[in-house]
Short mmCIF file of C-alpha atoms in Angstrom, two decimals:
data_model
loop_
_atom_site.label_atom_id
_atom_site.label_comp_id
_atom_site.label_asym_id
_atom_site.label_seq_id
_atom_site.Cartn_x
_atom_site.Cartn_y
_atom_site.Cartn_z
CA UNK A 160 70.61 123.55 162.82
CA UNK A 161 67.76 123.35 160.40
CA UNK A 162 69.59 121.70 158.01
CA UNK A 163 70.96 119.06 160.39
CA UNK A 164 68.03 118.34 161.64
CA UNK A 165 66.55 117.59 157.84
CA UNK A 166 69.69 115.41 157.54
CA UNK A 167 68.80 113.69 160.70
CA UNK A 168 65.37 112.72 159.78
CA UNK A 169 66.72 111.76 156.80
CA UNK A 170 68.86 109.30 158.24
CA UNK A 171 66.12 108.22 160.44
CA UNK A 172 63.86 108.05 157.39
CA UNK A 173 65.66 106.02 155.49
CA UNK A 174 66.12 103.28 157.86
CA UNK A 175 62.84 103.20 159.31
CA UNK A 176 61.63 102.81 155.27
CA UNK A 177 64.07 99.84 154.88
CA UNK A 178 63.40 97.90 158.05
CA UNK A 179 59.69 97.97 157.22
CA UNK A 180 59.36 97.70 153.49
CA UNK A 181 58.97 94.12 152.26
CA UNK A 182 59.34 95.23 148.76
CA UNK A 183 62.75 95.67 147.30
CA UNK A 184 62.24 98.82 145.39
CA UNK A 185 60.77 100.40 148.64
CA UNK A 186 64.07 98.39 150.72
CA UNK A 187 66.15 99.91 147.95
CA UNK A 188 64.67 103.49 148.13
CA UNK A 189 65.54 103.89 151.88
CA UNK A 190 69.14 102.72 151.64
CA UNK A 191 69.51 105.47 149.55
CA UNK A 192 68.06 108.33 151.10
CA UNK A 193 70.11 107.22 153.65
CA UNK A 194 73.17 107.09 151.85
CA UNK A 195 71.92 110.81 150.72
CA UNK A 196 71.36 112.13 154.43
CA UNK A 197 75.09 111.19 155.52
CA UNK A 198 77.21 112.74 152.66
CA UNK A 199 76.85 115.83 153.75
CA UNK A 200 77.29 115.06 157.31
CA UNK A 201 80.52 113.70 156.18
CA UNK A 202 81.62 116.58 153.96
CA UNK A 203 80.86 119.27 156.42
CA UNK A 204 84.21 120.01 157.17
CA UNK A 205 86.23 120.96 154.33
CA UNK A 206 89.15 119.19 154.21
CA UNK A 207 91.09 117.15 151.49
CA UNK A 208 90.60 114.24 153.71
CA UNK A 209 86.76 114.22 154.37
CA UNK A 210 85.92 115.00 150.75
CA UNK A 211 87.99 112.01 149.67
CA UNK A 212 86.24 110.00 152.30
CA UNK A 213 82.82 111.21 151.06
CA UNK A 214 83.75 110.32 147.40
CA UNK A 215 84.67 106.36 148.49
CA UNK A 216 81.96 106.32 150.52
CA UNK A 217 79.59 107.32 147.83
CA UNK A 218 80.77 105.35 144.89
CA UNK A 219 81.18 102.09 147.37
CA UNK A 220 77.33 102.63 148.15
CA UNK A 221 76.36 103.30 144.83
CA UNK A 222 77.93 100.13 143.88
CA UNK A 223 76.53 98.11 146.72
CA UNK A 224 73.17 99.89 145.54
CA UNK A 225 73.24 99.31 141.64
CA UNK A 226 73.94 95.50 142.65
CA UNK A 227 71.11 95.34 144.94
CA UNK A 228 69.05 96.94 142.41
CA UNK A 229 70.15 94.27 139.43
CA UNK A 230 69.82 91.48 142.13
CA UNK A 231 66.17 92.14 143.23
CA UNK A 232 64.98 92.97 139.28
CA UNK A 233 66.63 89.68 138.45
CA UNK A 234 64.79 87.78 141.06
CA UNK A 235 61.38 89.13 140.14
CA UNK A 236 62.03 88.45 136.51
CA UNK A 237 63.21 84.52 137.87
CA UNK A 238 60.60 84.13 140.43
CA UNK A 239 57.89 86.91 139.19
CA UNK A 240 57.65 88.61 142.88
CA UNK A 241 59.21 91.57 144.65
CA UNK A 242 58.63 90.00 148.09
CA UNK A 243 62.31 90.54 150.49
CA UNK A 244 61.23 87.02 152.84
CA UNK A 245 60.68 85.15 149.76
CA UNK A 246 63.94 85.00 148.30
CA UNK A 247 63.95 81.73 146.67
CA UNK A 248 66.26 81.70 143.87
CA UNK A 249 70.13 81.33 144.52
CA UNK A 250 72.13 83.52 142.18
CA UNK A 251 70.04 87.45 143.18
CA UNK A 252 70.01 85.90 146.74
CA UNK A 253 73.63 85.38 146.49
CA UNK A 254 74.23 88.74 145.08
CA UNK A 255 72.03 90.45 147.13
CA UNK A 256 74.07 89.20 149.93
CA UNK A 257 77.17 90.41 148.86
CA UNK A 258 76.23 93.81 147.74
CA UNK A 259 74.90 94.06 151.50
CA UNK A 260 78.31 93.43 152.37
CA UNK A 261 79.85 95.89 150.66
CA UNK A 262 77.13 98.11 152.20
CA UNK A 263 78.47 96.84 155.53
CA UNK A 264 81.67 96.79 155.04
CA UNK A 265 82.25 92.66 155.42
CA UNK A 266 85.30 91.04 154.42
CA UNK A 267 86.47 90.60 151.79
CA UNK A 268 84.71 94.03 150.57
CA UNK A 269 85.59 95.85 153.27
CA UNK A 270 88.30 97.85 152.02
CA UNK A 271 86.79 100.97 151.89
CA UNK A 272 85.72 101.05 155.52
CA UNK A 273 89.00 102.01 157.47
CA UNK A 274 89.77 104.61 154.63
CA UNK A 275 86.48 106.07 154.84
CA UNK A 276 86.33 106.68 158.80
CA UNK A 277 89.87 107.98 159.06
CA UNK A 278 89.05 110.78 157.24
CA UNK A 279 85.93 111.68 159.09
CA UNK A 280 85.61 113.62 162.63
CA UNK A 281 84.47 111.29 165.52
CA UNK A 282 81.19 112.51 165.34
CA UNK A 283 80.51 111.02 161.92
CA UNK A 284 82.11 108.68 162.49
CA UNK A 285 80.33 107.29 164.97
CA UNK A 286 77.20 107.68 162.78
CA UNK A 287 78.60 105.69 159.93
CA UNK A 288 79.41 102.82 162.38
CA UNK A 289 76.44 102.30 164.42
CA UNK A 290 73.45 104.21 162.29
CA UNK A 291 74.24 103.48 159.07
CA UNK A 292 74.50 99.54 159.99
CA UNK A 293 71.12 98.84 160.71
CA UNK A 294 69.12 99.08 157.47
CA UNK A 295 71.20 96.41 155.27
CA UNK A 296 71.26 94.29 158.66
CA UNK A 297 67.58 94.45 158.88
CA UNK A 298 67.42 93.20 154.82
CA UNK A 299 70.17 90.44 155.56
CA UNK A 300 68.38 89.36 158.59
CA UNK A 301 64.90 88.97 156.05
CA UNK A 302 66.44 87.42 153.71
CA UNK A 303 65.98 83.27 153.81
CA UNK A 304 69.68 81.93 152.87
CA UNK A 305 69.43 78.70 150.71
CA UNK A 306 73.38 78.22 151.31
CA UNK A 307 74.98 78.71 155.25
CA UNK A 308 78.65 78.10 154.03
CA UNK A 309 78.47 81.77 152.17
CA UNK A 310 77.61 83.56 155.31
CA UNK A 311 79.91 81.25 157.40
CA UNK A 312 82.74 81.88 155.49
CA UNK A 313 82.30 85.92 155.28
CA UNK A 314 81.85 85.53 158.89
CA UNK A 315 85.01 84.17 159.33
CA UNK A 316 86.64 85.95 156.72
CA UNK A 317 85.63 89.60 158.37
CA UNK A 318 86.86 88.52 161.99
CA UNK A 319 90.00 87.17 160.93
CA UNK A 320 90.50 90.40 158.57
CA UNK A 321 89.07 92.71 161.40
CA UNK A 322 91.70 91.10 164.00
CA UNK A 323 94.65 91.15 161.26
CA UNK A 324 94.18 94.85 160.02
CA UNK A 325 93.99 96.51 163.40
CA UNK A 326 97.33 95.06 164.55
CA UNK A 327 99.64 97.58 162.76
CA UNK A 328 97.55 100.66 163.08
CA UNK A 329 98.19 103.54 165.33
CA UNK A 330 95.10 105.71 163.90
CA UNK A 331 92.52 105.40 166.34
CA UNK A 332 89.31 105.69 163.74
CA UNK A 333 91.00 102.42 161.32
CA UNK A 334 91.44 100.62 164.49
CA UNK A 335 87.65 100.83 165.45
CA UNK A 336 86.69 100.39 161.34
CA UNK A 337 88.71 97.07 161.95
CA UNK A 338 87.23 96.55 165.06
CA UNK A 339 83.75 96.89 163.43
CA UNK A 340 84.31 94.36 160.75
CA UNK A 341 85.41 91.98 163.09
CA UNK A 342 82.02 92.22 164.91
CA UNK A 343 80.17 92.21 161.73
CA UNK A 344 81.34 88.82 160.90
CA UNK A 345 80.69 87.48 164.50
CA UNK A 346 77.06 88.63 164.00
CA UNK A 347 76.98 86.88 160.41
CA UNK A 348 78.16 83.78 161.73
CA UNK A 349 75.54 82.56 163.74
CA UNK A 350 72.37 85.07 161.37
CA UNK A 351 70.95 81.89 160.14
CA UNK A 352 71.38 79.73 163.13
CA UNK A 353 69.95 82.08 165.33
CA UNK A 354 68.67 85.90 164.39
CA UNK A 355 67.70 86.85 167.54
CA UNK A 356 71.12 86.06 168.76
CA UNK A 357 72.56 88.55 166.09
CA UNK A 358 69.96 91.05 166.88
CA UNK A 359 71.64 90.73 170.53
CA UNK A 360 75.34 91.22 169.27
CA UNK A 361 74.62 93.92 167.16
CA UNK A 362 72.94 95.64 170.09
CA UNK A 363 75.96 95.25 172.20
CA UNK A 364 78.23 96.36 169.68
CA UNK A 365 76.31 99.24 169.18
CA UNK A 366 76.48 100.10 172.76
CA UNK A 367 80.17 99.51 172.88
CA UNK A 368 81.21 101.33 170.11
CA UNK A 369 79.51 104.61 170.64
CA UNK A 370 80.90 104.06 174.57
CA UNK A 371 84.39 104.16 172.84
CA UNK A 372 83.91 106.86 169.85
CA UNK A 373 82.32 109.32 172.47
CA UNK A 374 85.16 108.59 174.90
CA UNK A 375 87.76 109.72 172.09
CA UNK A 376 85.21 112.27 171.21
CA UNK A 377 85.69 113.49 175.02
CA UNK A 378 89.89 113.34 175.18
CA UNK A 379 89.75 114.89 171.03
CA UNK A 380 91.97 111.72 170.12
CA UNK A 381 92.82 110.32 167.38
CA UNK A 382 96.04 108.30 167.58
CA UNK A 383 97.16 105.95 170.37
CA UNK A 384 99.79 108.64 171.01
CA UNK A 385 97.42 111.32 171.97
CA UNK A 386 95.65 108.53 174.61
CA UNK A 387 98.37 108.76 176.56
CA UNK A 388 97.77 112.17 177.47
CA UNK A 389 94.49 111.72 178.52
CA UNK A 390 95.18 110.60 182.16
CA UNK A 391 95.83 114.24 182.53
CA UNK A 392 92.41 115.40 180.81
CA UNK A 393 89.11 113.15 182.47
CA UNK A 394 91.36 110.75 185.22
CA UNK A 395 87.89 108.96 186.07
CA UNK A 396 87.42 108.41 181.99
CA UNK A 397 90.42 107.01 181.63
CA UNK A 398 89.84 104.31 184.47
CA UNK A 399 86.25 103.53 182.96
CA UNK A 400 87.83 103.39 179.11
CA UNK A 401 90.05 100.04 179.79
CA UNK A 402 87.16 98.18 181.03
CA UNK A 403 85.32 99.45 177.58
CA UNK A 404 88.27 98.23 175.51
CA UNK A 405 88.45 94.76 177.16
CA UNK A 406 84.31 94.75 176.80
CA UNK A 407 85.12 95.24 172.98
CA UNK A 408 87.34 92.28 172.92
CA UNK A 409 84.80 90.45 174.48
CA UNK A 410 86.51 89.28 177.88
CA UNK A 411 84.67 87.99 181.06
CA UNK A 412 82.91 89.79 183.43
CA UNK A 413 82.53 92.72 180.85
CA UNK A 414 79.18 92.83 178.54
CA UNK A 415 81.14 92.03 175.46
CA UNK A 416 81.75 88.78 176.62
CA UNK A 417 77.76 88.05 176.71
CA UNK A 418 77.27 87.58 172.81
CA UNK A 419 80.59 85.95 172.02
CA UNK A 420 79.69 83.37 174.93
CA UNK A 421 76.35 82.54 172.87
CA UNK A 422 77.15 82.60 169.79
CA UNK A 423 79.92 80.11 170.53
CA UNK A 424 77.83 77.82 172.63
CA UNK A 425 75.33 77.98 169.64
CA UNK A 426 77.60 76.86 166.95
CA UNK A 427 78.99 74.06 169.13
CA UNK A 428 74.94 73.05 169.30
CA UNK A 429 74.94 73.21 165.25
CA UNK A 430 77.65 70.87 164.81
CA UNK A 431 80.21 73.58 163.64
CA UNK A 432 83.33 72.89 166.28
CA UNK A 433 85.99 73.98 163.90
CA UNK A 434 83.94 77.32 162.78
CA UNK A 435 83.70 78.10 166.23
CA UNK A 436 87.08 77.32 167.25
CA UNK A 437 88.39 79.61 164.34
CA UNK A 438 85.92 82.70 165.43
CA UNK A 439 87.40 82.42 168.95
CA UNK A 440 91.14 82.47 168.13
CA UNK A 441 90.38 85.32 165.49
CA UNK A 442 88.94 87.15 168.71
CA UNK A 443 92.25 86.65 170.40
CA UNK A 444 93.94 89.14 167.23
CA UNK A 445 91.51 91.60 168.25
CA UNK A 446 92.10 91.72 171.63
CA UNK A 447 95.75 92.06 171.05
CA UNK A 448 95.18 95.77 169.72
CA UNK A 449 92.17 96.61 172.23
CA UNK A 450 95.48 95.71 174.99
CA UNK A 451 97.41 97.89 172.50
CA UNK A 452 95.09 100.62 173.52
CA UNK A 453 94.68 99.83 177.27
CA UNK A 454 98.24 100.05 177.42
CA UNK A 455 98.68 103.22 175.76
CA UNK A 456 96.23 105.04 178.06
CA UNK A 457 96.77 103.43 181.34
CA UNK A 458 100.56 102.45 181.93
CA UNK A 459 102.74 104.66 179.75
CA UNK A 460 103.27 108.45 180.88
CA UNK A 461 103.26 110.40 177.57
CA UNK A 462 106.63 111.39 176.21
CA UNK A 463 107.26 114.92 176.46
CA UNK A 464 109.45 115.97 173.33
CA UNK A 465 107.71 118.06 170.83
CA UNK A 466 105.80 115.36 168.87
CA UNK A 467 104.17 114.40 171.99
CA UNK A 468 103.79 117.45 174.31
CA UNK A 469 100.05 117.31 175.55
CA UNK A 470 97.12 119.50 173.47
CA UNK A 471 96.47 122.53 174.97
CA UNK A 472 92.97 122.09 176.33
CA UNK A 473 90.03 124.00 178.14
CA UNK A 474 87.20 122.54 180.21
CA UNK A 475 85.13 120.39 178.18
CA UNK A 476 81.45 121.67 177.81
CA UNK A 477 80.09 118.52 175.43
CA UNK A 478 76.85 116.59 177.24
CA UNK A 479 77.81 113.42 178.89
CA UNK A 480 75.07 111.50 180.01
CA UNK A 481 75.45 109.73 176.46
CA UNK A 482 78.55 108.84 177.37
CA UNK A 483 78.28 107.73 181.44
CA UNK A 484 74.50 105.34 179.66
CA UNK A 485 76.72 103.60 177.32
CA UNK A 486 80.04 103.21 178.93
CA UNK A 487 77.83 101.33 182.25
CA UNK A 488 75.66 99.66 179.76
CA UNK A 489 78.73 98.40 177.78
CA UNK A 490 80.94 97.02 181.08
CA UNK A 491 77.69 96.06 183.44
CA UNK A 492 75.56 93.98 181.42
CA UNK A 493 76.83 90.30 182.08
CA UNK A 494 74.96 89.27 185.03
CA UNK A 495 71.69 90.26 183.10
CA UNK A 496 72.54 87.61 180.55
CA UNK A 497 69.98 85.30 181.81
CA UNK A 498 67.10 88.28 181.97
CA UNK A 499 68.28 89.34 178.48
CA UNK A 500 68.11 85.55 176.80
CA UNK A 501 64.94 85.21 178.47
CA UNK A 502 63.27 88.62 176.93
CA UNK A 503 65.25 87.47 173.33
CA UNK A 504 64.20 83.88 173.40
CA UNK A 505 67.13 82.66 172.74
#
């Protein structure tokens, strides 16, 4: 416990010193303690897997670090400041973009994301796809972009990879890495249009995806085979986890559907019709496998030869107020839209 809790508030260390440095040697400094604080996290269990996990996930970060690093020396030695809001060269700007991509996990240098996640419990997991996002979005939302048509076209580029990839999985943890890039490049669509509007998705993406990773977490699944046992498990979870799904792939009433709504209706204000038309029929990829998913859980009884006898299983004793917070917060929130765009300013 003492160590986890040092490994904790390292995690929470690190991203509180990135999202309030404006230096880039203090920015850089927290991204790595942070980086620090999760590798063991990730190699707690000692498998094959989750060591080989840990090592991609370190030498990806290390990369996306040493870039960063290079970037912001090159743009002091160009513009003779350290200052992260006064980017005002184009070549570290550009670089420092992309290495916060590959910190991310944005198309196209997101390759290491499903790979890394599959081999970590859900637990971790969900860490590494909620916590660990926010310090490089809080640098890429500082950072003034002198060119729109790189962000644009990562945008598109991660929610047309994030809707292609998850289509032939049947590992739940590469579906939701592919699900994550594909929300990533939603929210980098519209960054410099409108950053509060990004600040919005990425708050209901965070809410939806640690609704869905503590709902596996509950039914201890981790391919769409083993969902379709869990009717048997948590009947009232089961009912609830459709309606999360659906809120992932952003369909009306659900509160997924809130962010897409705006950030389409805000590109159609900016002139960018075709962009927008793209982003939406990317969305319709992703939904494909979220329906994947419904189905699996909801309308197919689970075969009952060997491979797919149900787990044996005792009463679960995990906390779930977590769970019940995010899973209303995720499917309720629509009719707030016009309280929430009010409090944002959008």
């Amino acid at each position: 416990p003492y160590i986890l809790s040092l490994l904790f508030f390292g995690l929470f260390l690190g991203t509180s010193i990135t999202a309030t440095s404006s230096h880039w040697l203090l920015a850089w400094m927290g991204l790595e303690i942070n980086t620090l604080a999760i590798i063991p996290l990730m190699a707690q269990n000692h498998h094959p897997r989750a060591i080989e996990a840990t090592t991609k996930y370190f030498l990806t970060q290390a990369t996306a670090a040493a870039t960063l690093l290079f970037a912001s020396v090159t743009n002091a030695w160009l513009t003779g400041q350290w200052d992260i809001s006064l980017m005002t060269h184009p070549i570290p700007t550009t670089m420092i973009i992309l290495a916060l991509s590959l910190k991310l996990g944005l198309a196209p240098l997101h390759t290491w994301l499903p790979e890394v996640l599959q081999g970590l419990n859900l637990t971790t997991g969900l860490i590494l796809s909620t916590w660990q996002k926010l310090a490089p979005f809080i640098l890429l939302l500082q950072i003034p972009t002198p060119h729109q048509e790189l962000l644009i076209v990562l945008g598109l580029t991660s929610t047309l990879v994030g809707g292609w990839g998850g289509l032939n999985q049947t590992q739940l943890r590469k579906i939701l890495a592919y699900s994550s890039i594909a929300h990533l490049g939603w929210m980098l669509l519209i960054m410099q249009f409108a950053p509060s509007l990004t600040l919005l998705a990425l708050l209901t993406y965070l809410v939806m995806t640690t609704a869905t990773f503590l709902t596996l977490k509950n039914n201890n699944a981790t391919t769409i085979n083993t969902l379709a046992t869990s009717w048997t498990k948590a009947p009232l979870l089961t009912t609830i986890t459709p309606l999360l799904l659906l809120s992932l792939g952003g369909l009306p009433p659900m509160t997924g559907f809130m962010p897409k709504w705006l950030i389409l209706q805000e590109l159609t204000k900016q002139q960018l019709p075709m962009t927008a038309v793209l982003a939406a029929l990317t969305a319709l990829l992703s939904l494909y496998f979220y329906l994947r998913l419904c189905y699996a859980m909801t309308l197919t009884m689970s075969p009952n030869n060997l491979a797919g006898t149900s787990l044996w299983r005792l009463p679960s004793l995990q906390s779930s107020l977590l769970l019940s917070t995010s899973a209303l917060t995720a499917t309720l929130l629509l009719p707030l839209t016009p309280a929430i765009t009010t409090l944002m300013n959008l």
